[in-house]
Tab-separated table of N, CA and C in Angstrom:
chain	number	residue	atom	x	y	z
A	24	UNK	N	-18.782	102.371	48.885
A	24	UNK	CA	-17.674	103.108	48.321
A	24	UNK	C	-18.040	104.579	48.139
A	25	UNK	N	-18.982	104.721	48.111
A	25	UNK	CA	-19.610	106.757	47.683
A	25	UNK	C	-19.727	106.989	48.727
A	26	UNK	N	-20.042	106.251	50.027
A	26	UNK	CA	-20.049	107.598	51.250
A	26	UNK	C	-17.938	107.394	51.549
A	27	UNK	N	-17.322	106.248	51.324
A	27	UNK	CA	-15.979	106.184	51.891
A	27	UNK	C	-15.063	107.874	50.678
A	28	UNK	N	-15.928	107.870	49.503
A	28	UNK	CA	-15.443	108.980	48.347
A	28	UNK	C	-16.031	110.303	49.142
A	29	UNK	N	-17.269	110.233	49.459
A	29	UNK	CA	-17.662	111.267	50.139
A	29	UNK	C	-16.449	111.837	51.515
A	30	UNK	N	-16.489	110.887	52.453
A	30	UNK	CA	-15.509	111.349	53.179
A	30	UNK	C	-14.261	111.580	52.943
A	31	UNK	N	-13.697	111.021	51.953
A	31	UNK	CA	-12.185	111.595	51.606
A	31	UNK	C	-12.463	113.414	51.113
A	32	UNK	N	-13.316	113.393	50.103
A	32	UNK	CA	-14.087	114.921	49.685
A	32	UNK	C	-14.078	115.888	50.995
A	33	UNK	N	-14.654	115.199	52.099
A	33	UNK	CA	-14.959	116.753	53.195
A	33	UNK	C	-13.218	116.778	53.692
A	34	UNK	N	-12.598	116.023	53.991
A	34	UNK	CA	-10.998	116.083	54.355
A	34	UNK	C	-10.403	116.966	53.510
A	35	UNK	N	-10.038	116.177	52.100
A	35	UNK	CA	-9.088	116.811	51.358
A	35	UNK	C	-9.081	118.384	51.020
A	36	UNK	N	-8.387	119.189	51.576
A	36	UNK	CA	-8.084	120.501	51.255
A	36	UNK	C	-7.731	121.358	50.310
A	37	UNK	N	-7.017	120.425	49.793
A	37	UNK	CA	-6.015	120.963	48.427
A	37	UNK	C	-6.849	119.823	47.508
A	38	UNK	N	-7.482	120.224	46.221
A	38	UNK	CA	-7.893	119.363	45.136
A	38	UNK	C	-6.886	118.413	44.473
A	39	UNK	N	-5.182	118.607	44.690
A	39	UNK	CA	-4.423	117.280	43.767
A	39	UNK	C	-4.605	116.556	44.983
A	40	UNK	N	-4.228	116.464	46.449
A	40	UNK	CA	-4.187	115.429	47.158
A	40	UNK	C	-5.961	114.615	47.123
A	41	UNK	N	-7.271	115.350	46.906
A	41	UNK	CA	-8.345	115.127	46.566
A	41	UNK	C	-8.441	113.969	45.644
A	42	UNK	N	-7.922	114.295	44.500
A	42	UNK	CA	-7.880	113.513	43.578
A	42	UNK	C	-7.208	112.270	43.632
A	43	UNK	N	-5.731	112.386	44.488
A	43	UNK	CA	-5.260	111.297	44.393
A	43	UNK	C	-5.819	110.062	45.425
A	44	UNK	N	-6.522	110.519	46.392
A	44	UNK	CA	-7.077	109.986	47.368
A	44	UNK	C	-8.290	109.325	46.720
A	45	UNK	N	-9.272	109.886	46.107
A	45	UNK	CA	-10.235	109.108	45.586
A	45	UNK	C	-9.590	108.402	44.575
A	46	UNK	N	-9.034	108.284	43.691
A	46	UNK	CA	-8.347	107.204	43.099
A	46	UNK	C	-8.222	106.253	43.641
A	47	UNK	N	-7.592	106.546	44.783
A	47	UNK	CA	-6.993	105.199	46.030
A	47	UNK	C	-8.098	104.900	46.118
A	48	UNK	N	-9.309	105.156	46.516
A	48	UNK	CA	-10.380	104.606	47.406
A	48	UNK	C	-11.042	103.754	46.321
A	49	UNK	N	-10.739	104.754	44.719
A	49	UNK	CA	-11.853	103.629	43.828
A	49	UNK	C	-10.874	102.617	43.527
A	50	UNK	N	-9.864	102.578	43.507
A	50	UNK	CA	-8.722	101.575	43.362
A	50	UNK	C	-8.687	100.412	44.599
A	51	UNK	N	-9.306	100.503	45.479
A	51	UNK	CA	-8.281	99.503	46.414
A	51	UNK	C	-8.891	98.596	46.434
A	52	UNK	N	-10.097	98.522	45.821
A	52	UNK	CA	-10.777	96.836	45.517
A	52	UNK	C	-9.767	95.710	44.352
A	53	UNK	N	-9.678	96.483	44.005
A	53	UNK	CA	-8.742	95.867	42.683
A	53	UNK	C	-7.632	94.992	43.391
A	54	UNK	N	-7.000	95.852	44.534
A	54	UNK	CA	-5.782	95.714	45.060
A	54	UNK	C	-5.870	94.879	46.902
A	55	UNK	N	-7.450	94.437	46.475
A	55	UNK	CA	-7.839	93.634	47.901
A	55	UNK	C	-7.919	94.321	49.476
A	56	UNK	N	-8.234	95.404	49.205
A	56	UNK	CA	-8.103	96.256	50.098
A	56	UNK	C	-9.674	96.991	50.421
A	57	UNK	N	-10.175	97.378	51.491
A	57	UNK	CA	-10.968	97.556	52.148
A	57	UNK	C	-11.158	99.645	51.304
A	58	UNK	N	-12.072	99.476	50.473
A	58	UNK	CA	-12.445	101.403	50.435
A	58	UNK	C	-12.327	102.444	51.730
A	59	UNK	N	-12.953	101.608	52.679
A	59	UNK	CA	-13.037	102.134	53.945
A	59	UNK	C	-11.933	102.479	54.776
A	60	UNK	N	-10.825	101.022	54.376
A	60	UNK	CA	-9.649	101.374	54.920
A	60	UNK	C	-8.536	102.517	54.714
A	61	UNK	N	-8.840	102.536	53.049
A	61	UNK	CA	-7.892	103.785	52.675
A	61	UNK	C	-9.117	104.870	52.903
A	62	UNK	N	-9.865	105.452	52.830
A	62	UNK	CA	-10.259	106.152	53.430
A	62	UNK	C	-10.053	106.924	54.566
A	63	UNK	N	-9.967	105.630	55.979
A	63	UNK	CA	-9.672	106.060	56.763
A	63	UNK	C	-7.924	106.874	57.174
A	64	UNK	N	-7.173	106.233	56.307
A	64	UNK	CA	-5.735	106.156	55.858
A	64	UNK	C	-5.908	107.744	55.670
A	65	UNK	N	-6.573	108.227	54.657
A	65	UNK	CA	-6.640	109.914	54.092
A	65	UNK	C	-7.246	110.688	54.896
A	66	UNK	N	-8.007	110.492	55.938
A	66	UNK	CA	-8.498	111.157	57.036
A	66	UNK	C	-7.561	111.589	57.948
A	67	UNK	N	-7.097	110.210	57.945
A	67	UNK	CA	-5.576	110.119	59.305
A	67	UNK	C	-4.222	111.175	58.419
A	68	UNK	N	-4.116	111.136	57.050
A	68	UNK	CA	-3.308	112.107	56.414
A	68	UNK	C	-3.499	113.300	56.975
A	69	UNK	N	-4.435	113.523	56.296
A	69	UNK	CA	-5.242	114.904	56.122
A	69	UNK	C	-4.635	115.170	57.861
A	70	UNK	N	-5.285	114.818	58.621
A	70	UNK	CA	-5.014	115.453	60.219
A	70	UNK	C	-3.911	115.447	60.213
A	71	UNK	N	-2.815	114.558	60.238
A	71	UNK	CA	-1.495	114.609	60.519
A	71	UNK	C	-0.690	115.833	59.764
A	72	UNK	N	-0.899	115.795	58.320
A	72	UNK	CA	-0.196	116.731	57.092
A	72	UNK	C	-0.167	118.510	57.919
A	73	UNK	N	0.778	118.840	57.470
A	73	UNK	CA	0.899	119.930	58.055
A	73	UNK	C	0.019	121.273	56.812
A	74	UNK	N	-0.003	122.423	57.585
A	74	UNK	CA	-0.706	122.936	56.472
A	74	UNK	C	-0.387	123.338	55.147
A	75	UNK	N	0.784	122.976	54.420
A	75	UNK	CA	1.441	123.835	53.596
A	75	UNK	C	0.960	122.500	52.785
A	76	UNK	N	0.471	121.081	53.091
A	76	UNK	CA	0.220	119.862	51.729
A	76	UNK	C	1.537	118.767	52.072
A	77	UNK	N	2.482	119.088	53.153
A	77	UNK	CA	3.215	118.061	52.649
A	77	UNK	C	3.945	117.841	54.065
A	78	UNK	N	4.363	116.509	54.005
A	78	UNK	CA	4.943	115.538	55.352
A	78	UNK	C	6.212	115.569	55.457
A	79	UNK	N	7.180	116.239	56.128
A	79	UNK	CA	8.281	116.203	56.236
A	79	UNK	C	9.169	115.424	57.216
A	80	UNK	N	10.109	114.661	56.987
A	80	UNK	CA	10.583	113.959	58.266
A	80	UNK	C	11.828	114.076	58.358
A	81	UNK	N	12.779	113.898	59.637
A	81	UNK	CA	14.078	114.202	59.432
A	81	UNK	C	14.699	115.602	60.431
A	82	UNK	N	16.004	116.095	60.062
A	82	UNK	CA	16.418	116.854	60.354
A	82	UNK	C	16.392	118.715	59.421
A	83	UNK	N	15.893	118.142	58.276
A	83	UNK	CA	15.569	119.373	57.393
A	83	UNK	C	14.046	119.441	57.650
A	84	UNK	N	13.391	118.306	58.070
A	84	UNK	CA	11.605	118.392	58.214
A	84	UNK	C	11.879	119.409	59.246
A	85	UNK	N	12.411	118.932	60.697
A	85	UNK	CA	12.451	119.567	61.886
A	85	UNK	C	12.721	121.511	61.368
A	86	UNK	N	13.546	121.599	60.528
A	86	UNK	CA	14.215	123.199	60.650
A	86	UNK	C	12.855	123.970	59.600
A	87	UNK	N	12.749	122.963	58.780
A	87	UNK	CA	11.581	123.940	58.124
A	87	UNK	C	9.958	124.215	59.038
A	88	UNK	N	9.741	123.021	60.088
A	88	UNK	CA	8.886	123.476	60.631
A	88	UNK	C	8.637	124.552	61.665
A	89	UNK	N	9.854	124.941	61.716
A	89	UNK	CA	10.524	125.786	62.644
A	89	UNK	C	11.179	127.249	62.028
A	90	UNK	N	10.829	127.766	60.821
A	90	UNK	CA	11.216	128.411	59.757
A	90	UNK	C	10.814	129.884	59.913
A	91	UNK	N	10.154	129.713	60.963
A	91	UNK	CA	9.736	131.606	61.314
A	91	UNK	C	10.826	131.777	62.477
A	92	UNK	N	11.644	130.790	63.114
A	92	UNK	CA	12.499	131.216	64.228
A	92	UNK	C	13.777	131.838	63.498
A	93	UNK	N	14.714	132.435	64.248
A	93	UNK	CA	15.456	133.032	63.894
A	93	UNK	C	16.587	131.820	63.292
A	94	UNK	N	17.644	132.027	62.298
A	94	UNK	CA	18.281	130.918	61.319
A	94	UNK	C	19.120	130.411	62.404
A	95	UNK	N	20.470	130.935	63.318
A	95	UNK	CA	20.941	130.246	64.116
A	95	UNK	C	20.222	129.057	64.966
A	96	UNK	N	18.984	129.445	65.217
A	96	UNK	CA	18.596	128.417	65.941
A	96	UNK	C	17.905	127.250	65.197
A	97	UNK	N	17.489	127.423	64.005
A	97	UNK	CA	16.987	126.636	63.141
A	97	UNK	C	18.458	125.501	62.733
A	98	UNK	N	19.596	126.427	62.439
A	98	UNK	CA	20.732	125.716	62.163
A	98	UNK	C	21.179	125.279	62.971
A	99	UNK	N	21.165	125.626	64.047
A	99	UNK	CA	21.712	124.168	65.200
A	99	UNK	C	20.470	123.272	65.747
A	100	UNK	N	19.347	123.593	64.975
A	100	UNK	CA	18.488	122.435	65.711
A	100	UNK	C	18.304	121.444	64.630
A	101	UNK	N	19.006	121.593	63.404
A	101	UNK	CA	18.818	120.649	62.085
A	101	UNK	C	20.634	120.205	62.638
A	102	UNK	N	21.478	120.817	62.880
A	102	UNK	CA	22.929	119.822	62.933
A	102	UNK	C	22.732	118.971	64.285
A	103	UNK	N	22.258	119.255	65.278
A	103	UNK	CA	21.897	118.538	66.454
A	103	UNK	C	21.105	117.206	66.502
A	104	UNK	N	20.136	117.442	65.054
A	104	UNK	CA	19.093	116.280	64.590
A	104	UNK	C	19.794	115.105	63.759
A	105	UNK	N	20.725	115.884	63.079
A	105	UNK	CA	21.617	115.442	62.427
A	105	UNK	C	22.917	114.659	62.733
A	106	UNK	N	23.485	114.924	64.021
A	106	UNK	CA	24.087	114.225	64.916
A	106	UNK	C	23.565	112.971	65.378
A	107	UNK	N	22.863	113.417	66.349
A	107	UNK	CA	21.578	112.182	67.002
A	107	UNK	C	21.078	111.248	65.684
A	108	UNK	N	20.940	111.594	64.866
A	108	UNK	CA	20.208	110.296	63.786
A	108	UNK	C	21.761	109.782	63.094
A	109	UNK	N	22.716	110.452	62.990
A	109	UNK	CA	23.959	109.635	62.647
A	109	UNK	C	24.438	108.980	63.798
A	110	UNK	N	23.982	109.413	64.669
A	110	UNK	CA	24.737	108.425	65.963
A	110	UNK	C	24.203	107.406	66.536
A	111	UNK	N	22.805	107.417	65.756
A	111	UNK	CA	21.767	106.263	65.674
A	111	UNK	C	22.112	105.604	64.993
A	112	UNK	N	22.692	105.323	63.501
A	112	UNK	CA	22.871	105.075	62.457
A	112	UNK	C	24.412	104.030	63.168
A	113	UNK	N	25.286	104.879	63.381
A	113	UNK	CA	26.351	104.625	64.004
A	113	UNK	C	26.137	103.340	64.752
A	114	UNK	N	25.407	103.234	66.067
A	114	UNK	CA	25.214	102.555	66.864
A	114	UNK	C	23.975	101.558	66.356
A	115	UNK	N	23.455	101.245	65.516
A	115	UNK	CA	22.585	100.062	64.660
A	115	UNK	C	23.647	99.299	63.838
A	116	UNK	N	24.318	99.849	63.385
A	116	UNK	CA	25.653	99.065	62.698
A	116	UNK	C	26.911	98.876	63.581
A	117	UNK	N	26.704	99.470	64.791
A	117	UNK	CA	28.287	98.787	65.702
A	117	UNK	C	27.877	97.534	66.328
């Protein structure tokens, strides 16, 4: 469990996601779960997470990651996302 704490430590960037991650790791025995596994879980965060700390998904994820482009194009690439996932939505329930 101290080298799986160790490796969450060299990942975590920001000290609250730090913290909450080793929690998990000293926690997941309790909860029948492998240290190693959540570990690896916060590694795989950490890479995926974008740099600002936080995971966005969706059609507002899409426009904010896209937030230095000019607003028209941000705004039709969040109503376009927004279409397509209602017309997904649409067509799972027809």
């Amino acid at each position: 469990m101290r080298v799986a704490l160790f490796v969450v430590r060299l990942v975590a960037s920001d000290a609250r996601w730090r913290e909450q991650w080793e929690a998990d790791v000293v926690g997941a025995r309790e909860l029948g779960m492998s240290p190693w596994a959540v570990a690896f879980g916060a590694v795989r965060a950490a890479v995926v997470m974008p740099g600002r700390g936080a995971v966005v998904v969706g059609p507002l994820g899409i426009a904010l990651k896209h937030a230095g482009t000019p607003r028209k194009r941000v705004l039709l690439l969040a109503v376009v996302s927004a279409l397509v996932l209602a017309g997904g939505v649409v067509l799972l329930f027809a």
